[in-house]
Amino acid sequence: MELSVLDYSLIIVFFTIVLAIGIVVSKKSGKSSSEYFLSGRTMPWWLLGLSMVATTFSTDTPNLVTDIVRTDGVSGNWVWWAFLITGMLTVFVYAKLWRKSNVNTDLEFYELRYGGKPASFLRKFRAIYLGVIFNVITMSAVTLAAIKIGGIMLGLEPWQTVVSAGLITVTFSALGGFKGVVYTDFLLFFVAMGGAIGAAYYLVNLPEVGGVTKLLAHENVKGKLSILPDFSNTKAVITLLVIPLAVQWWSSWYPGAEPGGGGYIAQRMLAAKDANHAIGATFFFNIMHYALRPWPWILVALASIVVYPDIASISEAFPNIAADKLGHDLAYPAMLTKLPSGLLGLVLASLIAAYMSTISTQLNWGSSYIVYDFYKQQVNPNASEKKLVAVGRISTVILMVLSACLALLMQNAMEVFDMLLLFGAGTGLIFILRWFWWRINAWTEIAAMFASGALSIILKVTPVGNYLFAAETGVFPDWFQIPFVMLVTTIIWVAATFMTKPESKEVLNSFYKKIQPGGPGWEKVVVDAKADNIEIVNPNEKWSVPSGIGAMVLGCVLIYTCMFATGYWIYGETMKGLIFTGIAIVAGLFLIKAWNRMKTDIL
């Protein structure tokens, strides 16, 4: 595949604009750590919403979706579509609470909600656990996808892709800080979305594919089209629908879809002008992320089944790809090699944009943990703002190097996705309950974190996992792995909660007074405070959780029906498209009414 002058020009112009943004905002971003990591908490909802979408528009996502569609069909995407429930809960319940906390990072929350040495340990340990270990694993998956794209589309060696893509990304990330990331995300969103839609339109109309109608009628594709799994296939229903919708969304911690909000989603909520802007940003993100953006990738994945029906055909077409990098996820970049000049340059720029957006966000978010939650807490509590920014920039570079090295050792994005889900299994419910149940303490989270981590390592690294969950000979069915870790981890953290002392009255009263979480889970704290003549309840504050949950349900109905409607319109199933569009409109109208009632309660 040869790039034309036009293709190179588009890519060079794109790189130039991105670097220019980083340089322009670097002076202001370097003034203070708040500017560097939160842009002074002045960001509007639409800019933060676009940034969230751009951040999750990573190079590994279309590869992952392609792998899922080729392996399990369109319905296989429920393994991540189920996280919409988490997203809507964040929008209508937790966004307000996060913004009211006024913390610099979501880990700073630990010393707001808990007290003493356990809270301090939890904050510092998770700064490394999430900011370095989990973060590096996540970035390495994104970089692995970039390696595969570079190898197939440009013939680059893995190290060449890592150096060229990583160098520019880490430069503008370190210079521009959070503001540079968000401003470039605005550009990256439109480039990435335009590239994905343009690629889907062209590739579906390739002569060997023959357009949407012939694609949908192709014998290799017909069995992959259903948006819901085959209900006669019990295993498919359990693994693709029941577990994700009944267990996974609330029990598992996953980057970008944390129960109760967290990570870089929380970072953007904390950077918003106010709670309303935080809610608007997260709602916009969820609409784009689940209802609209996946379909261009799904269409390319379906077309790839026609052009490259199996891994052997991909290997034959691209013999230079190493055997340890072969997989169904390669089908997406393989299809992109068929794009014409101009569109090829735009799509390559869009993939670079997706890579840079995700990596720059992960770098800024991870370094914020290292600076605020580890360095300032453990190493240098009296560090100047200039020193904190310098440490942030240094840690940005180190995180990039670590993730690049790990990416060179990895093979498949789906494996990383499964591994992260397993590591977070059983911890998610704590992140939901800690706001609304006074009895949750620091030891609850410590026990859950170590239990899920240890169980995951045992199942993945030792023969125990193969003994218990081997596909044909295991004690349990292979799909039971995540529920097993979730169940055991939950038993451990519940036991730890009741075996350890609750947080002190001072900590609980202080948290309640600041956040006003309300509800029956805090009734004991409120009663005890009243008995001690301590006023912690704001009489003007209403408990908005019931109305928030109602809005969450309406939001899920709205976005899921939009997702179904989009799919059925693409499939040419007009009646189903009309029905789901009508349901989406009705749900949207009810949601507007519910939101108008809620707005008066949000400060």
Coordinates of C-alpha atoms in Angstrom, one line a residue:
M1 CA 0.0 0.0 0.0
E2 CA 1.4 3.3 -1.1
L3 CA 0.5 6.7 0.5
S4 CA 0.1 9.6 -1.9
V5 CA 1.3 13.2 -1.5
L6 CA -2.3 14.1 -0.5
D7 CA -2.3 11.4 2.2
Y8 CA 1.0 12.6 3.7
S9 CA -0.1 16.2 3.5
L10 CA -3.3 15.5 5.5
I11 CA -1.3 13.6 8.2
I12 CA 1.4 16.3 8.4
V13 CA -1.2 19.1 8.7
F14 CA -3.0 17.2 11.5
F15 CA 0.2 16.6 13.5
T16 CA 1.1 20.3 13.1
I17 CA -2.2 21.5 14.5
V18 CA -2.1 19.1 17.4
L19 CA 1.4 20.1 18.4
A20 CA 0.6 23.8 18.0
I21 CA -2.4 23.5 20.4
G22 CA -0.1 21.8 23.0
I23 CA 2.5 24.6 22.7
V24 CA 0.0 27.5 22.8
V25 CA -1.7 26.3 26.0
S26 CA 1.5 25.1 27.7
K27 CA 2.3 28.4 29.3
K28 CA -1.1 28.7 31.1
S29 CA -1.3 25.0 31.9
G30 CA 2.1 25.2 33.6
K31 CA 1.0 27.9 36.1
S32 CA -0.5 25.5 38.6
S33 CA -1.3 21.9 39.2
S34 CA -5.0 22.7 39.1
E35 CA -4.6 24.3 35.6
Y36 CA -2.4 21.4 34.5
F37 CA -4.8 18.6 35.6
L38 CA -8.3 20.3 35.8
S39 CA -8.0 23.4 33.7
G40 CA -9.1 25.6 36.6
R41 CA -12.5 23.8 36.8
T42 CA -13.9 26.1 34.1
M43 CA -14.8 23.7 31.3
P44 CA -18.3 23.7 29.6
W45 CA -20.3 20.5 29.2
W46 CA -20.1 20.3 25.4
L47 CA -16.3 20.5 25.3
L48 CA -15.9 17.9 28.1
G49 CA -18.5 15.7 26.4
L50 CA -16.7 15.7 23.1
S51 CA -13.4 15.0 25.0
M52 CA -14.9 11.9 26.7
V53 CA -16.1 10.6 23.3
A54 CA -12.8 11.3 21.7
T55 CA -10.9 9.7 24.6
T56 CA -12.8 6.4 24.2
F57 CA -12.4 6.6 20.4
S58 CA -9.1 4.7 20.8
T59 CA -7.3 2.7 18.2
D60 CA -8.0 -0.5 20.0
T61 CA -11.8 0.0 20.1
P62 CA -12.6 -0.6 16.4
N63 CA -10.2 -3.5 16.5
L64 CA -11.9 -4.9 19.6
V65 CA -15.4 -4.4 18.0
T66 CA -14.2 -6.1 14.8
D67 CA -12.9 -9.1 16.9
I68 CA -16.2 -9.3 18.7
V69 CA -18.4 -9.1 15.6
R70 CA -16.3 -11.7 13.7
T71 CA -16.3 -14.1 16.6
D72 CA -19.8 -13.6 18.2
G73 CA -21.7 -11.5 15.8
V74 CA -23.1 -8.0 16.4
S75 CA -24.8 -9.2 19.6
G76 CA -21.4 -9.9 21.1
N77 CA -21.1 -6.2 21.8
W78 CA -23.3 -6.6 24.8
V79 CA -20.2 -7.4 26.8
W80 CA -19.6 -3.6 26.7
W81 CA -23.0 -2.2 25.8
A82 CA -24.1 -3.3 29.2
F83 CA -21.9 -0.6 30.8
L84 CA -24.5 2.0 29.6
I85 CA -26.4 1.3 32.9
T86 CA -23.2 2.3 34.8
G87 CA -22.9 5.4 32.5
M88 CA -26.5 6.5 33.1
L89 CA -26.1 6.0 36.9
T90 CA -23.1 8.3 36.8
V91 CA -25.0 10.9 34.8
F92 CA -28.1 11.2 37.0
V93 CA -26.8 10.2 40.4
Y94 CA -23.0 10.5 40.7
A95 CA -22.0 13.5 38.5
K96 CA -23.6 15.8 41.0
L97 CA -21.9 14.2 44.0
W98 CA -18.5 14.2 42.3
R99 CA -18.7 17.9 41.5
K100 CA -19.8 18.8 45.0
S101 CA -16.9 16.9 46.5
N102 CA -14.5 19.4 44.8
V103 CA -11.6 17.0 45.0
N104 CA -8.6 17.2 42.6
T105 CA -8.7 13.5 41.8
D106 CA -11.2 10.7 42.5
L107 CA -8.6 9.1 44.7
E108 CA -8.6 12.2 47.0
F109 CA -12.2 11.1 47.7
Y110 CA -10.8 8.4 49.9
E111 CA -9.6 10.8 52.6
L112 CA -12.9 12.7 52.4
R113 CA -15.0 9.5 52.8
Y114 CA -12.6 7.5 55.1
G115 CA -10.2 8.5 57.9
G116 CA -6.9 7.5 59.5
K117 CA -4.0 5.4 58.2
P118 CA -6.2 3.0 56.2
A119 CA -7.6 5.8 54.1
S120 CA -4.1 7.3 53.6
F121 CA -2.8 3.9 52.5
L122 CA -5.7 3.2 50.2
R123 CA -5.2 6.5 48.4
K124 CA -1.5 6.1 47.9
F125 CA -1.6 2.5 47.0
R126 CA -4.4 3.0 44.4
A127 CA -2.5 5.9 43.0
I128 CA 0.1 3.4 41.9
Y129 CA -2.3 0.5 41.3
L130 CA -4.6 2.4 39.0
G131 CA -2.4 5.3 37.9
V132 CA 0.5 3.1 36.9
I133 CA -0.4 -0.6 36.7
F134 CA -3.9 -0.5 35.3
N135 CA -3.2 2.6 33.3
V136 CA -0.1 1.1 31.7
I137 CA -2.1 -2.0 30.8
T138 CA -4.9 0.1 29.3
M139 CA -2.5 2.2 27.3
S140 CA -0.5 -0.8 26.1
A141 CA -3.7 -2.2 24.6
V142 CA -4.2 1.0 22.7
T143 CA -0.6 1.0 21.5
L144 CA -0.9 -2.7 20.5
A145 CA -3.7 -1.7 18.2
A146 CA -1.5 1.1 16.8
I147 CA 1.3 -1.4 16.2
K148 CA -1.1 -3.7 14.2
I149 CA -2.4 -0.7 12.2
G150 CA 1.1 0.5 11.5
G151 CA 2.3 -2.9 10.5
I152 CA -0.6 -3.6 8.0
M153 CA -1.2 -0.1 6.6
L154 CA 2.3 1.3 6.6
G155 CA 4.6 -1.8 6.8
L156 CA 6.2 -0.4 10.0
E157 CA 8.0 -2.5 12.5
P158 CA 6.4 -2.5 16.0
W159 CA 9.2 -0.3 17.5
Q160 CA 8.8 2.2 14.6
T161 CA 5.1 2.6 15.3
V162 CA 5.7 3.0 19.1
V163 CA 8.4 5.6 18.7
S164 CA 6.8 7.7 16.0
A165 CA 3.2 7.8 17.5
G166 CA 4.3 7.9 21.1
L167 CA 6.9 10.7 20.7
I168 CA 4.4 13.2 19.4
T169 CA 1.6 12.2 21.8
V170 CA 3.8 12.4 24.9
T171 CA 5.2 15.8 23.8
F172 CA 1.9 17.6 23.5
S173 CA 0.5 15.8 26.5
A174 CA 3.4 16.9 28.7
L175 CA 3.3 20.4 27.4
G176 CA -0.4 21.2 27.3
G177 CA -1.7 19.3 30.3
F178 CA -5.4 18.8 30.7
K179 CA -6.4 21.9 28.7
G180 CA -4.2 20.8 25.8
V181 CA -5.8 17.3 25.9
V182 CA -9.4 18.7 25.9
Y183 CA -8.8 21.3 23.2
T184 CA -7.1 18.7 20.9
D185 CA -9.9 16.2 21.7
F186 CA -12.3 18.7 20.1
L187 CA -10.4 18.4 16.8
L188 CA -9.7 14.7 17.3
F189 CA -13.4 13.9 17.7
F190 CA -14.4 15.3 14.3
V191 CA -11.4 13.8 12.5
A192 CA -12.0 10.4 14.1
M193 CA -15.7 10.4 13.5
G194 CA -15.3 11.6 9.9
G195 CA -12.7 9.0 9.2
A196 CA -14.8 6.1 10.7
I197 CA -18.0 7.1 8.7
G198 CA -16.1 7.7 5.5
A199 CA -14.3 4.4 5.8
A200 CA -17.5 2.4 6.5
Y201 CA -19.3 4.0 3.5
Y202 CA -16.5 3.2 1.1
L203 CA -15.6 -0.3 2.3
V204 CA -19.2 -1.5 2.4
N205 CA -19.4 -0.5 -1.3
L206 CA -16.3 -2.3 -2.4
P207 CA -17.0 -4.5 -5.5
E208 CA -16.3 -7.7 -3.6
V209 CA -18.7 -6.6 -0.9
G210 CA -21.4 -5.1 -3.1
G211 CA -23.2 -2.6 -0.9
V212 CA -25.3 -2.9 2.2
T213 CA -28.0 -5.1 0.6
K214 CA -25.6 -7.7 -0.7
L215 CA -23.5 -7.5 2.5
L216 CA -26.5 -8.3 4.7
A217 CA -27.5 -11.2 2.4
H218 CA -24.0 -12.8 2.3
E219 CA -23.9 -16.3 3.7
N220 CA -20.9 -15.5 5.9
V221 CA -22.7 -12.5 7.4
K222 CA -26.4 -13.4 7.8
G223 CA -25.7 -15.3 11.0
K224 CA -23.8 -12.4 12.6
L225 CA -26.5 -9.6 12.2
S226 CA -28.8 -10.0 15.2
I227 CA -28.5 -7.2 17.8
L228 CA -29.7 -9.7 20.4
P229 CA -28.1 -13.1 20.9
D230 CA -29.8 -16.3 19.8
F231 CA -32.2 -17.1 22.7
S232 CA -32.1 -20.8 21.7
N233 CA -28.3 -20.8 22.5
T234 CA -28.2 -20.8 26.3
K235 CA -24.5 -20.2 26.6
A236 CA -24.6 -17.2 24.2
V237 CA -27.5 -15.7 26.1
I238 CA -25.7 -16.1 29.5
T239 CA -22.3 -14.9 28.4
L240 CA -23.4 -12.1 26.0
L241 CA -26.6 -10.8 27.7
V242 CA -27.4 -12.1 31.2
I243 CA -24.0 -11.7 32.8
P244 CA -23.2 -8.2 31.3
L245 CA -26.7 -6.9 32.2
A246 CA -27.3 -8.7 35.5
V247 CA -23.9 -8.8 37.0
Q248 CA -21.1 -7.1 35.1
W249 CA -22.2 -3.5 34.9
W250 CA -22.4 -3.1 38.7
S251 CA -19.8 -5.6 39.9
S252 CA -16.8 -4.8 37.6
W253 CA -14.5 -1.9 37.6
Y254 CA -13.4 -1.0 34.0
P255 CA -11.6 2.1 32.8
G256 CA -14.1 4.6 31.4
A257 CA -17.1 2.7 32.8
E258 CA -16.5 2.7 36.6
P259 CA -19.6 2.0 38.7
G260 CA -20.3 5.3 40.4
G261 CA -17.9 7.2 38.1
G262 CA -14.2 7.5 38.4
G263 CA -10.9 7.7 36.4
Y264 CA -10.8 10.1 33.5
I265 CA -14.6 10.4 33.5
A266 CA -14.5 11.7 37.0
Q267 CA -11.5 14.0 36.1
R268 CA -13.7 15.6 33.4
M269 CA -16.7 16.0 35.8
L270 CA -14.4 17.6 38.4
A271 CA -13.1 20.0 35.7
A272 CA -16.7 21.2 34.8
K273 CA -18.0 24.6 35.6
D274 CA -20.7 23.2 37.9
A275 CA -22.8 20.1 38.5
N276 CA -25.1 20.8 35.6
H277 CA -22.2 21.0 33.1
A278 CA -20.8 17.7 34.6
I279 CA -24.2 16.0 34.0
G280 CA -24.5 17.4 30.5
A281 CA -21.1 16.2 29.5
T282 CA -21.5 12.6 30.8
F283 CA -25.0 12.3 29.2
F284 CA -23.7 13.5 25.8
F285 CA -20.8 11.1 26.0
N286 CA -23.1 8.1 26.7
I287 CA -25.4 8.9 23.8
M288 CA -22.5 9.1 21.3
H289 CA -20.6 6.2 22.8
Y290 CA -23.3 3.6 22.8
A291 CA -26.0 4.7 20.3
L292 CA -24.2 6.1 17.3
R293 CA -20.5 5.6 17.2
P294 CA -20.2 1.7 17.1
W295 CA -22.2 1.3 13.9
P296 CA -19.5 2.4 11.4
W297 CA -17.1 -0.1 13.0
I298 CA -19.7 -2.8 13.0
L299 CA -20.3 -2.3 9.2
V300 CA -16.6 -2.6 8.5
A301 CA -16.4 -5.7 10.7
L302 CA -19.2 -7.3 8.7
A303 CA -17.6 -6.4 5.4
S304 CA -14.4 -7.9 6.6
I305 CA -16.1 -11.3 7.0
V306 CA -16.7 -11.2 3.2
V307 CA -13.2 -10.1 2.2
Y308 CA -11.2 -11.9 4.9
P309 CA -13.4 -14.8 6.1
D310 CA -10.8 -16.2 8.5
I311 CA -7.4 -15.5 10.1
A312 CA -5.7 -17.6 7.5
S313 CA -6.9 -15.2 4.7
I314 CA -5.5 -12.2 6.7
S315 CA -2.2 -14.0 7.1
E316 CA -2.0 -14.8 3.4
A317 CA -2.8 -11.1 2.5
F318 CA -0.2 -9.7 5.0
P319 CA 2.6 -12.2 5.3
N320 CA 4.9 -9.7 7.0
I321 CA 2.7 -9.7 10.2
A322 CA 4.3 -11.7 13.0
A323 CA 2.4 -14.9 14.0
D324 CA 2.0 -13.6 17.6
K325 CA 0.1 -10.6 16.4
L326 CA -2.4 -12.4 14.2
G327 CA -6.0 -12.3 15.2
H328 CA -9.5 -11.3 14.1
D329 CA -8.8 -7.8 15.3
L330 CA -6.4 -7.4 12.4
A331 CA -9.4 -7.4 10.0
Y332 CA -10.2 -3.8 10.7
P333 CA -6.8 -2.3 9.6
A334 CA -6.7 -4.9 6.8
M335 CA -9.9 -3.5 5.4
L336 CA -8.5 0.1 5.6
T337 CA -5.7 -0.8 3.2
K338 CA -8.3 -0.8 0.4
L339 CA -9.2 2.9 0.8
P340 CA -8.4 5.3 -2.0
S341 CA -5.9 8.2 -1.8
G342 CA -7.2 11.2 0.2
L343 CA -9.7 9.1 2.2
L344 CA -6.8 6.9 3.2
G345 CA -4.9 9.9 4.5
L346 CA -8.1 11.1 6.4
V347 CA -8.6 7.7 7.9
L348 CA -5.0 7.3 8.9
A349 CA -5.2 10.8 10.5
S350 CA -8.4 9.7 12.3
L351 CA -6.7 6.6 13.7
I352 CA -3.8 8.7 14.8
A353 CA -6.3 11.1 16.3
A354 CA -8.0 8.2 18.2
Y355 CA -4.6 6.9 19.5
M356 CA -3.4 10.4 20.6
S357 CA -6.7 11.3 22.3
T358 CA -6.9 8.1 24.4
I359 CA -3.2 8.0 25.3
S360 CA -3.0 11.7 26.1
T361 CA -6.0 11.4 28.4
Q362 CA -4.6 8.3 30.1
L363 CA -1.2 10.0 30.6
N364 CA -2.7 13.2 32.1
W365 CA -5.1 11.2 34.3
G366 CA -2.4 8.7 35.5
S367 CA 0.1 11.5 36.2
S368 CA -2.6 13.3 38.2
Y369 CA -2.7 10.3 40.5
I370 CA 1.0 10.1 40.8
V371 CA 1.3 13.9 41.6
Y372 CA -1.7 14.5 43.9
D373 CA -2.2 11.1 45.5
F374 CA 1.3 9.7 45.8
Y375 CA 4.1 12.3 45.4
K376 CA 2.4 15.1 47.3
Q377 CA 1.0 12.8 49.9
Q378 CA 4.0 10.5 50.4
V379 CA 7.2 12.2 49.1
N380 CA 6.9 16.0 49.3
P381 CA 3.8 17.4 51.0
N382 CA 5.2 21.0 50.7
A383 CA 6.0 20.9 47.0
S384 CA 5.4 24.1 45.1
E385 CA 2.9 24.3 42.2
K386 CA 5.8 24.6 39.8
K387 CA 7.3 21.4 41.2
L388 CA 4.0 19.5 41.0
V389 CA 3.7 20.4 37.3
A390 CA 7.3 19.3 36.7
V391 CA 6.6 15.9 38.4
G392 CA 3.4 15.6 36.3
R393 CA 5.4 16.1 33.1
I394 CA 8.1 13.6 34.1
S395 CA 5.6 11.0 35.1
T396 CA 3.8 11.5 31.8
V397 CA 7.0 10.5 29.9
I398 CA 7.6 7.5 32.2
L399 CA 4.1 6.2 31.8
M400 CA 4.4 6.4 28.0
V401 CA 7.7 4.5 28.0
L402 CA 6.3 1.7 30.3
S403 CA 3.1 1.2 28.2
A404 CA 5.1 1.2 24.9
C405 CA 7.4 -1.6 26.3
L406 CA 4.4 -3.7 27.5
A407 CA 2.6 -3.2 24.1
L408 CA 5.5 -4.9 22.3
L409 CA 4.9 -8.0 24.4
M410 CA 1.1 -8.2 23.9
Q411 CA -0.9 -10.1 21.3
N412 CA -4.7 -9.4 21.4
A413 CA -6.9 -6.5 22.5
M414 CA -9.7 -8.9 23.5
E415 CA -7.4 -10.6 26.0
V416 CA -6.6 -7.2 27.7
F417 CA -10.4 -6.4 27.8
D418 CA -11.1 -9.7 29.5
M419 CA -8.2 -9.4 31.9
L420 CA -9.3 -5.9 33.1
L421 CA -12.8 -7.1 33.6
L422 CA -11.6 -10.0 35.7
F423 CA -9.3 -7.8 37.8
G424 CA -12.1 -5.4 38.6
A425 CA -14.8 -8.1 39.2
G426 CA -16.5 -7.8 42.6
T427 CA -15.3 -4.3 43.4
G428 CA -17.9 -2.3 41.5
L429 CA -20.7 -2.5 44.1
I430 CA -18.5 -0.8 46.7
F431 CA -18.0 2.2 44.4
I432 CA -21.8 2.5 44.2
L433 CA -22.6 1.9 47.9
R434 CA -19.8 4.0 49.5
W435 CA -21.8 7.2 48.8
F436 CA -25.0 5.9 50.2
W437 CA -24.2 3.4 53.1
W438 CA -22.3 4.7 56.1
R439 CA -21.0 1.3 57.1
I440 CA -18.6 1.0 54.1
N441 CA -15.1 1.8 55.3
A442 CA -11.5 1.9 54.0
W443 CA -11.0 -1.8 54.8
T444 CA -13.9 -2.7 52.6
E445 CA -12.1 -1.3 49.6
I446 CA -8.7 -2.7 50.6
A447 CA -10.1 -6.2 51.0
A448 CA -11.9 -6.1 47.7
M449 CA -9.0 -4.7 45.8
F450 CA -6.6 -7.4 47.0
A451 CA -9.1 -10.2 46.8
S452 CA -10.1 -9.5 43.1
G453 CA -6.4 -8.9 42.2
A454 CA -5.2 -12.1 43.8
L455 CA -8.0 -14.3 42.5
S456 CA -7.4 -12.9 38.9
I457 CA -3.7 -13.7 39.1
I458 CA -4.4 -17.2 40.4
L459 CA -6.9 -18.0 37.7
K460 CA -4.8 -16.5 34.9
V461 CA -1.3 -17.5 35.8
T462 CA -1.5 -20.7 37.8
P463 CA -3.0 -24.1 36.8
V464 CA -5.9 -23.5 39.1
G465 CA -7.7 -21.4 36.5
N466 CA -7.4 -24.1 33.8
Y467 CA -8.6 -26.7 36.3
L468 CA -11.7 -24.8 37.3
F469 CA -12.7 -23.2 34.1
A470 CA -11.3 -25.2 31.1
A471 CA -13.8 -25.1 28.3
E472 CA -14.4 -28.8 28.1
T473 CA -13.0 -30.3 31.3
G474 CA -13.3 -27.6 34.0
V475 CA -15.2 -27.9 37.2
F476 CA -17.3 -24.8 36.2
P477 CA -18.3 -23.6 32.8
D478 CA -15.8 -21.2 31.3
W479 CA -18.3 -18.3 31.3
F480 CA -18.5 -18.5 35.1
Q481 CA -15.1 -17.0 35.6
I482 CA -16.1 -13.4 36.2
P483 CA -19.2 -14.3 38.3
F484 CA -16.9 -16.6 40.4
V485 CA -14.4 -13.8 41.1
M486 CA -17.2 -11.4 41.8
L487 CA -18.9 -13.7 44.2
V488 CA -15.8 -14.6 46.2
T489 CA -14.6 -11.0 46.3
T490 CA -18.0 -9.8 47.5
I491 CA -18.1 -12.3 50.3
I492 CA -14.6 -11.2 51.4
W493 CA -15.3 -7.5 51.4
V494 CA -18.6 -7.8 53.1
A495 CA -17.0 -9.9 55.8
A496 CA -14.1 -7.4 56.1
T497 CA -16.7 -4.6 56.5
F498 CA -18.4 -6.1 59.5
M499 CA -15.2 -7.4 61.1
T500 CA -13.6 -4.0 61.2
K501 CA -14.6 -0.8 62.9
P502 CA -16.8 1.7 61.1
E503 CA -15.4 5.2 60.3
S504 CA -15.4 7.7 63.1
K505 CA -18.3 10.0 63.8
E506 CA -16.1 12.9 62.9
V507 CA -15.3 11.5 59.4
L508 CA -18.9 10.5 58.7
N509 CA -20.4 13.8 59.9
S510 CA -17.9 15.8 57.8
F511 CA -18.6 13.7 54.7
Y512 CA -22.4 14.0 55.1
K513 CA -22.2 17.8 55.7
K514 CA -20.2 18.4 52.6
I515 CA -21.9 15.9 50.1
Q516 CA -25.5 15.6 51.6
P517 CA -25.9 12.1 50.2
G518 CA -29.2 11.5 52.0
G519 CA -31.2 8.3 52.0
P520 CA -31.9 5.5 54.5
G521 CA -28.2 4.3 54.4
W522 CA -27.2 7.4 56.3
E523 CA -30.1 7.6 58.8
K524 CA -28.0 6.3 61.7
V525 CA -25.4 8.9 61.1
V526 CA -28.0 11.7 60.9
V527 CA -29.7 10.5 64.1
D528 CA -26.4 10.2 66.0
A529 CA -25.4 13.7 64.9
K530 CA -28.7 15.1 66.1
A531 CA -28.3 13.4 69.4
D532 CA -24.9 15.0 69.8
N533 CA -26.4 18.4 68.8
I534 CA -24.4 18.5 65.6
E535 CA -26.2 19.9 62.5
I536 CA -25.1 18.1 59.4
V537 CA -28.3 18.1 57.3
N538 CA -28.9 21.0 54.9
P539 CA -32.7 21.5 55.1
N540 CA -32.7 23.0 51.6
E541 CA -31.2 19.8 50.1
K542 CA -33.6 17.2 48.7
W543 CA -32.7 13.5 48.3
S544 CA -32.5 13.3 44.5
V545 CA -31.5 9.6 44.1
P546 CA -35.1 8.2 43.5
S547 CA -35.7 10.8 40.7
G548 CA -32.1 10.2 39.5
I549 CA -32.7 6.4 39.2
G550 CA -35.9 7.1 37.3
A551 CA -34.0 9.4 34.9
M552 CA -31.4 6.7 34.6
V553 CA -34.0 4.1 33.5
L554 CA -35.4 6.6 30.9
G555 CA -31.9 7.4 29.7
C556 CA -31.1 3.7 29.2
V557 CA -34.4 3.2 27.3
L558 CA -33.6 6.3 25.1
I559 CA -30.1 5.3 24.3
Y560 CA -30.7 1.6 23.8
T561 CA -33.6 2.2 21.5
C562 CA -31.6 4.8 19.6
M563 CA -28.9 2.1 19.2
F564 CA -31.5 -0.5 18.0
A565 CA -33.2 2.1 15.7
T566 CA -29.8 3.0 14.1
G567 CA -29.1 -0.7 13.4
Y568 CA -32.5 -1.5 12.0
W569 CA -32.4 1.6 9.7
I570 CA -29.0 0.4 8.4
Y571 CA -30.3 -3.1 7.9
G572 CA -33.2 -1.7 5.9
E573 CA -35.8 -3.1 8.4
T574 CA -38.1 0.0 8.2
M575 CA -40.9 -1.1 10.5
K576 CA -38.5 -2.1 13.3
G577 CA -36.6 1.2 12.7
L578 CA -39.8 3.2 13.0
I579 CA -40.9 1.4 16.2
F580 CA -37.6 1.9 18.0
T581 CA -37.4 5.5 16.8
G582 CA -40.9 6.1 18.2
I583 CA -40.0 4.6 21.6
A584 CA -36.8 6.7 21.7
I585 CA -38.7 9.9 21.0
V586 CA -41.3 9.1 23.8
A587 CA -38.5 8.2 26.2
G588 CA -36.7 11.4 25.3
L589 CA -39.8 13.5 26.1
F590 CA -40.2 11.8 29.5
L591 CA -36.5 12.3 30.2
I592 CA -36.7 16.0 29.5
K593 CA -39.6 16.3 32.0
A594 CA -37.7 14.3 34.6
W595 CA -34.6 16.4 34.0
N596 CA -36.4 19.7 34.4
R597 CA -37.7 18.4 37.8
M598 CA -34.2 17.4 38.9
K599 CA -32.4 20.6 37.8
T600 CA -33.9 22.6 40.7
D601 CA -32.3 20.2 43.2
I602 CA -28.8 20.5 41.7
L603 CA -26.5 23.1 43.2

